[in-house]
């Protein structure tokens, strides 16, 4: 018998109005429908209905992880500092890490992710090549002191993650473990009812090579991604690469100086000369490990400092300040041009291609120069793809105009390689008797975030609208109000429960039918069954929450229909 939950006995208080502090749809609806309650910024309680949805998501994740041979474990969230010092992340994480001291003054942290600890465990448990490969995972609470925990359950400071880790003897093994996870994630997100894309990602602070993100397109998403309307290319905006078009080298005429008073910005310059911003060359000065470097991009484009940082890592990239210009007469603020920058390394976007001519600073106040040709008047030291992607940029795969979208990162898979194995000297005895350094993958799914992301993707103007596998019940029975209707509703609940259907039954006395119907829509169970006006004749109404389609049916037919679904 599946569970029958009576609303009269359920700890739930639905709200008509959005909570005052809610900015995102998942926050508004999950609170209004009584699924979660906010305790503090980024810290949430799962109420009974929310806990059910959460467990349904977790169950699907578990089933698919077990199916690829994952072994479930549970690690502590409270961790000693030392392993994170070994990996360097005690410092790298900065303010994101919750740090605390015990009574003896020892340093601890609340785990933001567990690569270090899993590496230690495998070092402890696996000694020989015969013990590998291994996939271990947990569904566990993570802690990150996020700068902006404002998106409801989407971005918690305490949140639930499924994190798994693979340990292999060689690169081919790692590729296989990665492929297993990728396929498992596809099954998980399909079963959960997500609309999602797999995009190649930049590896960020984790360090490593191949990495892909699973993105759920949604307005509340904090990630921007590009989608090709013509082929299956999709990517994180920071991972899009641009192929420089072949340029015709033409004779542009000699460099000419232009009198351009008060035009230190591209905007003022383009306006003064009456040319499009794209005809000008923007030279952004940055500091790379303290040294001033110029980055040239077309004037209508922005430099993506994240992308630049990725290219130059591990060097640190900073923006320049007024002080950096002191003692540098070669750097004329607002009027910098690459043709005069002899001692400065010049990085350019591929759009600043050899043979192209630009209007750019003349390295004198209030003066610009035109016909400054790449390769003739200055040289580019290094080409890097560093501009912020724009809608309409060519797809690297087919050339069609890319579209930009917002999305929620619901999962992330990563070929870490030997970064942590090196830090912890994780070796096993190889077949030839010599030690072999193990190679690792790490793979995350935001389980609590997935609940919020599903809420975002499936909700409509009436409220939540869960995909069946994750819904807190299969059917929501509404007893319109009279004692006879409540009695019918409870007997329907009983019959359905016996048949294995998960039932939520609104048997509350003294609550108006209108309120009950509104609550049923808000709560978002996929099928709504109403014991209303025609209860006396044994006729009930069946309503599909998503399509809104409704139909009157004799009780037995309604039950047969629901059981058959
Ligand atoms: P984000 O870029 O959104 O901060 P991340 O790249 O730092 O996420 P990972 O370290 O890759 O996240 O963590 C694995 C998964 O955990 C993410 O794909 C996401 O689904 C989830 N996750 C990460 N941070 C949070 C959070 N603050 N609240 C809820 N879920 C999170
Ligand atoms: Mg990530």
XYZ file of C-alpha atoms and ligand atoms in Angstrom:
597
model
C 0.000 0.000 0.000
C 1.383 3.346 -1.011
C 1.196 6.227 1.372
C -2.052 8.155 1.813
C -1.357 11.570 3.284
C -4.330 13.396 4.747
C -4.094 17.169 4.475
C -5.995 17.470 7.759
C -2.988 15.895 9.444
C -0.235 17.407 7.308
C 1.977 20.131 8.706
C 1.393 22.649 5.945
C 0.439 26.272 5.763
C -0.021 27.602 2.255
C 0.309 31.309 1.572
C -1.640 33.475 -0.874
C 1.138 36.029 -1.243
C 4.772 35.765 -2.193
C 7.178 36.141 0.720
C 8.501 39.707 0.797
C 12.155 38.670 0.452
C 11.612 36.296 -2.485
C 13.180 37.208 -5.822
C 13.006 33.926 -7.693
C 10.089 31.742 -8.710
C 11.304 28.669 -6.825
C 11.616 30.687 -3.617
C 8.128 32.176 -3.994
C 6.365 28.942 -4.903
C 8.187 26.483 -2.671
C 7.500 28.738 0.321
C 3.902 29.523 -0.641
C 3.068 25.863 -1.257
C 4.588 24.832 2.073
C 7.582 22.821 0.809
C 10.397 24.731 2.462
C 10.970 27.382 5.069
C 13.851 29.833 5.158
C 15.808 29.941 8.422
C 18.446 32.448 7.366
C 20.094 33.585 4.130
C 20.840 30.442 2.148
C 19.729 28.125 4.969
C 16.548 26.137 4.505
C 14.246 23.673 6.259
C 12.582 20.974 4.175
C 8.956 20.637 5.304
C 7.057 17.340 4.796
C 6.077 17.875 1.152
C 9.469 19.302 0.268
C 11.218 16.397 1.940
C 9.195 13.990 -0.211
C 10.244 15.690 -3.439
C 13.822 15.872 -2.222
C 13.833 12.140 -1.441
C 12.333 11.310 -4.837
C 15.150 13.185 -6.555
C 17.716 11.536 -4.291
C 16.256 8.085 -5.001
C 16.555 8.522 -8.769
C 20.123 9.772 -8.390
C 20.955 6.786 -6.181
C 19.412 4.240 -8.534
C 21.397 5.514 -11.498
C 24.633 5.837 -9.524
C 24.234 2.291 -8.238
C 23.577 1.143 -11.802
C 27.059 2.283 -12.917
C 28.628 0.475 -9.982
C 28.835 3.456 -7.630
C 29.248 2.544 -3.971
C 27.440 4.823 -1.562
C 29.266 6.084 1.503
C 28.698 8.957 3.902
C 31.540 11.240 4.880
C 31.532 13.827 7.645
C 30.745 17.449 6.825
C 32.891 18.663 9.716
C 36.485 18.239 8.581
C 39.981 18.938 9.843
C 42.031 21.594 8.074
C 45.071 19.464 7.232
C 43.910 17.660 4.069
C 42.737 20.983 2.623
C 46.142 22.440 3.379
C 47.769 19.583 1.528
C 45.680 20.353 -1.570
C 46.062 24.111 -1.161
C 42.329 24.673 -1.019
C 42.331 25.877 2.612
C 43.738 29.110 1.126
C 42.307 28.958 -2.406
C 38.712 28.837 -1.226
C 39.039 32.154 0.638
C 35.767 33.496 1.983
C 33.711 30.688 0.469
C 34.841 28.310 3.190
C 33.085 28.046 6.543
C 35.953 27.746 9.033
C 35.672 26.973 12.711
C 37.742 26.094 15.742
C 37.240 23.349 18.272
C 37.643 23.840 22.039
C 41.368 23.191 21.798
C 41.836 25.858 19.146
C 42.246 23.357 16.290
C 41.143 24.506 12.812
C 38.211 22.842 11.078
C 35.993 23.515 8.098
C 32.566 22.536 6.882
C 33.150 20.633 3.659
C 32.360 22.499 0.414
C 33.232 19.366 -1.639
C 35.267 16.314 -0.715
C 38.039 15.483 -3.212
C 40.670 15.511 -0.463
C 38.840 13.196 1.905
C 37.868 10.683 -0.784
C 41.487 10.602 -1.938
C 42.583 9.795 1.610
C 39.956 7.090 1.946
C 40.919 5.369 -1.286
C 44.585 5.603 -0.314
C 43.602 3.827 2.872
C 41.314 1.198 1.336
C 42.900 0.372 -2.014
C 46.429 -0.968 -2.257
C 46.601 -2.831 -5.541
C 45.610 -2.441 -9.190
C 43.104 -5.201 -8.431
C 41.169 -2.789 -6.200
C 40.554 -0.369 -9.082
C 38.587 1.056 -10.758
C 36.389 2.385 -7.977
C 33.433 4.764 -8.055
C 32.321 6.063 -4.668
C 29.590 8.567 -3.968
C 27.540 10.193 -1.260
C 24.468 12.353 -0.960
C 25.485 14.772 1.683
C 25.212 18.274 3.081
C 27.731 20.778 1.782
C 28.627 24.214 3.086
C 29.730 27.236 1.092
C 29.545 30.784 2.336
C 28.157 32.026 -0.990
C 28.451 35.751 -1.647
C 24.888 36.034 -2.909
C 22.640 33.352 -1.441
C 19.553 35.006 -2.883
C 18.095 32.578 -5.356
C 16.068 30.492 -2.910
C 17.032 26.835 -2.656
C 18.987 27.225 -5.916
C 21.963 28.678 -4.101
C 22.165 27.630 -0.489
C 24.965 28.182 1.965
C 23.985 24.769 3.282
C 22.848 22.488 0.467
C 22.711 18.866 -0.601
C 24.985 17.469 -3.244
C 25.534 14.074 -4.732
C 29.258 13.954 -5.179
C 31.033 11.008 -6.696
C 34.646 10.296 -7.413
C 36.259 7.804 -9.741
C 39.683 6.278 -9.272
C 41.433 4.638 -12.205
C 44.838 3.295 -13.151
C 45.207 5.164 -16.413
C 43.726 7.797 -18.713
C 41.663 5.260 -20.642
C 40.097 4.099 -17.382
C 39.324 7.668 -16.375
C 37.719 8.314 -19.763
C 35.550 5.262 -19.204
C 34.479 6.306 -15.693
C 33.722 9.762 -17.060
C 31.625 8.307 -19.866
C 29.713 6.151 -17.362
C 28.896 9.220 -15.296
C 27.917 11.244 -18.340
C 25.451 8.546 -19.384
C 24.136 8.152 -15.824
C 23.577 11.912 -15.604
C 21.671 11.858 -18.868
C 19.395 9.153 -17.482
C 18.992 11.000 -14.167
C 18.072 14.350 -15.692
C 15.741 12.739 -18.210
C 13.960 10.769 -15.483
C 13.711 13.894 -13.344
C 11.867 15.566 -16.213
C 14.450 18.251 -16.957
C 14.930 20.207 -20.121
C 18.736 20.360 -20.094
C 21.860 20.857 -22.189
C 25.341 19.452 -21.787
C 27.955 22.122 -22.324
C 31.703 22.085 -22.260
C 32.888 24.074 -19.295
C 36.025 25.765 -18.152
C 37.638 23.909 -15.327
C 37.979 26.839 -12.902
C 39.624 26.456 -9.497
C 39.284 22.656 -9.557
C 42.164 22.267 -12.001
C 42.032 19.544 -14.606
C 41.123 18.857 -18.169
C 37.844 17.606 -19.627
C 34.814 19.029 -17.926
C 31.170 19.379 -18.831
C 28.207 21.032 -17.155
C 24.580 20.038 -17.238
C 22.496 23.184 -17.571
C 18.757 23.578 -17.098
C 17.573 26.623 -19.071
C 15.545 28.892 -16.739
C 15.078 32.620 -16.285
C 16.343 32.458 -12.701
C 19.580 30.806 -13.813
C 22.810 32.473 -12.860
C 24.804 30.985 -15.737
C 24.728 32.316 -19.269
C 25.259 29.833 -22.023
C 25.193 29.823 -25.794
C 22.986 27.581 -27.814
C 23.214 27.062 -31.559
C 19.804 27.120 -33.237
C 21.231 25.188 -36.186
C 23.319 22.346 -34.735
C 23.691 20.654 -31.361
C 26.470 22.945 -30.148
C 25.932 24.444 -26.701
C 28.579 25.854 -24.376
C 29.246 27.838 -21.299
C 29.850 31.412 -22.502
C 33.350 31.305 -21.078
C 34.153 28.190 -23.074
C 33.095 29.438 -26.515
C 35.993 29.633 -28.900
C 36.142 31.914 -31.877
C 37.763 30.939 -35.142
C 39.324 33.968 -36.786
C 38.044 34.556 -40.302
C 40.595 34.596 -43.089
C 41.361 38.218 -43.863
C 42.313 39.772 -47.154
C 45.445 41.792 -46.791
C 44.760 45.064 -48.524
C 46.746 48.257 -48.675
C 45.301 50.534 -46.026
C 47.418 53.631 -46.592
C 49.774 55.150 -44.061
C 49.045 55.807 -40.402
C 47.416 59.201 -39.954
C 47.032 61.131 -36.721
C 43.615 62.518 -35.805
C 42.923 65.417 -33.495
C 40.381 63.981 -31.061
C 39.989 66.202 -28.003
C 38.240 64.759 -24.940
C 37.715 61.271 -26.321
C 39.180 58.929 -23.716
C 36.435 56.315 -24.167
C 35.390 54.312 -27.209
C 31.949 55.855 -26.997
C 33.185 59.448 -27.083
C 35.679 58.613 -29.816
C 33.186 56.866 -32.075
C 30.777 59.748 -31.647
C 33.424 62.395 -32.338
C 34.606 60.687 -35.529
C 31.220 59.434 -36.638
C 32.460 55.853 -37.011
C 31.059 52.631 -35.556
C 32.723 51.428 -32.351
C 33.696 48.278 -34.240
C 36.141 50.323 -36.357
C 38.137 51.229 -33.280
C 40.600 49.158 -31.307
C 40.164 49.036 -27.572
C 43.361 48.462 -25.591
C 42.585 47.340 -22.086
C 45.475 47.437 -19.650
C 45.621 44.742 -17.009
C 48.226 43.488 -14.595
C 49.346 39.901 -14.994
C 51.322 38.842 -11.938
C 52.026 42.543 -11.392
C 53.284 43.262 -14.941
C 51.247 45.580 -17.178
C 49.865 43.839 -20.257
C 47.626 45.313 -22.985
C 44.665 43.407 -24.360
C 43.352 44.494 -27.760
C 39.762 43.852 -28.796
C 37.405 45.537 -31.280
C 35.886 48.659 -29.713
C 32.370 47.200 -29.667
C 33.457 44.191 -27.607
C 34.090 43.683 -23.909
C 37.031 41.761 -22.468
C 35.908 38.760 -20.440
C 38.304 38.875 -17.499
C 37.206 35.372 -16.493
C 38.249 33.996 -19.886
C 41.491 35.945 -19.805
C 42.218 34.596 -16.330
C 41.529 31.048 -17.548
C 44.002 31.456 -20.403
C 46.712 32.923 -18.216
C 46.241 30.731 -15.149
C 48.084 30.259 -12.791
C 49.106 33.924 -13.269
C 46.830 36.365 -11.424
C 44.998 38.968 -13.544
C 44.036 42.313 -12.019
C 42.648 45.542 -13.424
C 44.982 48.525 -13.424
C 44.515 51.463 -11.103
C 45.513 55.142 -11.464
C 48.726 54.433 -9.535
C 49.912 52.013 -12.192
C 50.203 54.910 -14.668
C 52.594 56.793 -12.423
C 56.127 56.818 -13.793
C 54.917 55.373 -17.103
C 54.935 58.195 -19.693
C 54.539 55.542 -22.393
C 51.029 54.804 -21.110
C 48.718 57.720 -21.929
C 45.485 56.985 -20.201
C 42.579 56.840 -22.650
C 44.862 57.232 -25.677
C 46.900 54.019 -25.645
C 47.752 52.470 -29.025
C 49.672 49.230 -29.641
C 51.965 50.869 -32.200
C 53.635 52.773 -29.356
C 53.786 50.041 -26.757
C 57.252 48.699 -27.221
C 57.825 47.306 -23.774
C 54.344 46.036 -23.119
C 53.203 42.521 -23.943
C 50.262 42.734 -26.355
C 47.523 40.121 -26.271
C 44.753 40.382 -28.864
C 41.463 38.827 -29.728
C 41.559 36.820 -33.004
C 39.254 39.452 -34.524
C 42.233 41.791 -34.439
C 43.627 39.746 -37.308
C 46.842 40.349 -39.250
C 46.255 42.831 -42.042
C 43.261 44.539 -40.440
C 43.362 48.335 -39.940
C 42.112 50.148 -36.854
C 41.509 53.530 -35.312
C 43.289 53.526 -31.991
C 45.102 55.723 -29.477
C 48.170 57.647 -30.719
C 49.880 57.530 -27.315
C 49.464 61.313 -26.989
C 46.700 63.102 -25.088
C 43.628 63.966 -27.173
C 45.027 62.205 -30.222
C 44.137 59.015 -32.077
C 45.585 57.356 -35.132
C 43.877 55.721 -38.089
C 45.070 53.058 -40.511
C 47.003 51.312 -37.759
C 47.554 47.923 -39.355
C 48.167 44.687 -37.488
C 51.500 43.170 -38.512
C 52.650 46.354 -40.241
C 52.469 48.982 -37.511
C 52.502 46.699 -34.497
C 52.748 43.023 -33.697
C 50.538 40.885 -31.537
C 52.527 38.820 -29.046
C 49.751 36.356 -28.414
C 46.251 35.710 -29.721
C 43.724 34.647 -27.102
C 39.985 34.372 -27.301
C 39.036 36.856 -24.594
C 35.893 38.753 -25.575
C 32.499 38.381 -23.960
C 30.335 36.307 -26.267
C 27.417 38.108 -27.917
C 24.232 36.805 -29.455
C 24.854 36.386 -33.167
C 28.520 35.412 -32.817
C 29.322 32.503 -35.138
C 28.875 28.959 -33.840
C 32.355 27.366 -33.685
C 30.866 24.189 -35.026
C 28.626 25.318 -37.922
C 28.953 29.092 -38.177
C 25.275 29.939 -37.550
C 24.465 32.879 -35.235
C 24.555 31.759 -31.597
C 21.760 32.472 -29.138
C 22.361 33.419 -25.510
C 20.321 31.939 -22.678
C 20.152 31.803 -18.871
C 20.462 28.467 -17.145
C 20.905 26.726 -13.826
C 23.906 24.439 -13.399
C 22.404 21.204 -12.112
C 25.400 18.942 -12.578
C 29.075 19.011 -13.339
C 31.428 16.247 -14.441
C 35.152 16.581 -14.341
C 38.272 14.677 -15.368
C 40.490 15.806 -12.533
C 43.497 13.737 -13.472
C 46.252 13.395 -10.905
C 46.015 16.730 -9.096
C 44.785 15.234 -5.819
C 46.544 11.898 -6.280
C 49.816 13.839 -6.571
C 49.051 15.968 -3.529
C 48.281 12.899 -1.418
C 50.654 10.492 -3.197
C 47.871 8.114 -4.008
C 49.531 5.095 -5.618
C 48.521 1.483 -5.941
C 50.729 -1.454 -6.717
C 50.624 -2.051 -10.476
C 50.537 -5.333 -12.341
C 54.317 -5.241 -12.797
C 54.900 -4.716 -9.083
C 55.668 -1.016 -9.455
C 53.533 1.739 -7.912
C 51.043 3.443 -10.229
C 49.762 6.972 -9.607
C 45.974 6.899 -9.639
C 43.905 9.239 -11.835
C 40.625 10.735 -10.671
C 37.315 12.170 -11.778
C 34.845 14.131 -9.699
C 31.172 14.497 -10.457
C 28.483 16.570 -8.736
C 24.735 16.943 -8.832
C 23.012 19.612 -6.785
C 20.217 17.490 -5.337
C 18.551 20.319 -3.416
C 19.200 22.663 -6.327
C 17.549 20.154 -8.677
C 14.319 20.429 -6.667
C 14.371 24.215 -7.051
C 15.389 24.015 -10.706
C 12.515 21.652 -11.465
C 10.172 24.048 -9.689
C 11.506 26.858 -11.911
C 11.174 24.895 -15.133
C 7.779 23.332 -14.579
C 5.760 25.984 -12.733
C 2.953 27.910 -14.414
C 0.795 30.856 -13.366
C -1.190 28.669 -10.938
C 1.773 27.261 -9.063
C 4.090 24.289 -8.991
C 3.598 21.512 -11.506
C 5.869 18.551 -10.792
C 6.968 15.875 -13.209
C 5.358 12.657 -11.940
C 8.495 10.845 -10.751
C 9.423 13.617 -8.337
C 5.948 14.848 -7.306
C 5.127 14.451 -3.595
C 2.131 12.303 -4.641
C 0.630 10.857 -7.819
C -2.845 12.156 -7.152
C -4.292 14.966 -5.062
C -7.867 14.203 -4.056
C -9.975 17.227 -3.181
C -13.121 16.741 -1.112
C -15.184 19.797 -1.964
C -16.523 20.217 1.564
C -19.578 18.285 2.673
C -19.243 15.289 4.982
C -20.395 12.953 2.193
C -17.754 14.307 -0.176
C -15.059 13.889 2.452
C -16.186 10.345 3.022
C -16.023 9.572 -0.702
C -12.607 11.214 -0.964
C -11.224 9.105 1.876
C -12.593 5.895 0.384
C -11.057 6.813 -2.990
C -7.778 7.512 -1.213
C -7.914 4.147 0.429
C -8.609 2.266 -2.803
C -5.880 4.123 -4.689
C -3.395 3.677 -1.876
C -4.054 -0.046 -1.849
C -3.407 -0.107 -5.590
C 0.031 1.425 -4.993
C -0.818 5.014 -5.914
C 0.703 7.772 -3.756
C -2.164 9.935 -2.535
C -2.534 13.342 -0.974
C -6.149 13.836 0.100
C -7.582 17.183 1.091
C -10.047 16.093 3.753
C -9.918 19.350 5.684
C -13.304 20.295 7.151
C -14.248 23.954 7.275
C -11.970 24.972 4.406
C -13.815 26.358 1.382
C -13.719 24.423 -1.915
C -12.173 27.489 -3.569
C -9.241 27.465 -1.177
C -8.786 23.731 -1.659
C -8.760 24.017 -5.451
C -6.264 26.885 -5.310
C -4.062 24.903 -2.942
C -4.178 21.846 -5.199
C -2.996 23.930 -8.157
C -0.289 25.556 -6.043
C 1.010 22.252 -4.633
C 1.316 20.869 -8.138
C 0.603 17.126 -7.912
C 0.161 15.912 -11.535
C -3.364 14.503 -11.209
C -6.203 16.128 -9.272
C -9.314 14.123 -8.410
C -12.331 16.056 -7.157
C -15.158 14.634 -5.072
C -17.609 17.447 -5.688
C -21.178 18.179 -6.753
C -21.952 14.763 -8.183
C -20.425 12.706 -5.393
C -23.881 11.405 -4.478
C -24.202 9.759 -7.933
C -20.728 8.267 -7.664
C -19.288 10.668 -10.268
C -15.985 12.445 -9.705
C -13.939 14.902 -11.707
C -10.440 14.122 -12.956
C -8.136 16.994 -13.765
C -4.696 17.038 -15.313
C -2.677 19.667 -13.449
C -0.444 20.510 -16.383
C -2.853 20.692 -19.317
C -5.826 21.734 -17.195
C -7.961 19.146 -19.045
C -10.896 17.968 -16.893
C -13.357 15.174 -17.233
C -16.261 13.769 -15.200
C -16.128 10.033 -14.656
C -17.792 7.320 -12.584
C -15.646 6.471 -9.552
C -14.510 3.065 -10.850
C -13.437 4.479 -14.209
C -11.499 7.280 -12.515
C -9.686 4.791 -10.319
C -8.903 2.497 -13.249
C -7.567 5.472 -15.200
C -5.280 6.640 -12.355
C -4.010 3.162 -11.532
C -3.247 2.637 -15.217
C -1.083 5.798 -15.442
P 28.008 27.444 -9.100
O 28.818 27.815 -10.303
O 26.531 27.455 -9.328
O 28.428 28.157 -7.849
P 29.830 25.313 -8.759
O 30.367 25.176 -10.125
O 30.615 26.009 -7.721
O 28.354 25.925 -8.819
P 30.305 22.533 -8.201
O 31.436 22.712 -7.293
O 30.519 22.071 -9.587
O 29.438 23.872 -8.212
O 29.224 21.626 -7.450
C 28.490 20.566 -8.062
C 27.010 20.882 -8.108
O 26.504 21.285 -6.837
C 26.687 22.037 -9.024
O 26.575 21.578 -10.356
C 25.360 22.515 -8.472
O 24.306 21.766 -9.026
C 25.459 22.213 -6.990
N 25.740 23.435 -6.201
C 26.887 24.133 -6.150
N 26.790 25.174 -5.315
C 25.535 25.133 -4.796
C 24.821 25.931 -3.853
N 25.393 26.980 -3.271
N 23.553 25.593 -3.558
C 22.967 24.522 -4.132
N 23.589 23.721 -5.022
C 24.855 24.017 -5.361
Mg 30.496 23.652 -11.367
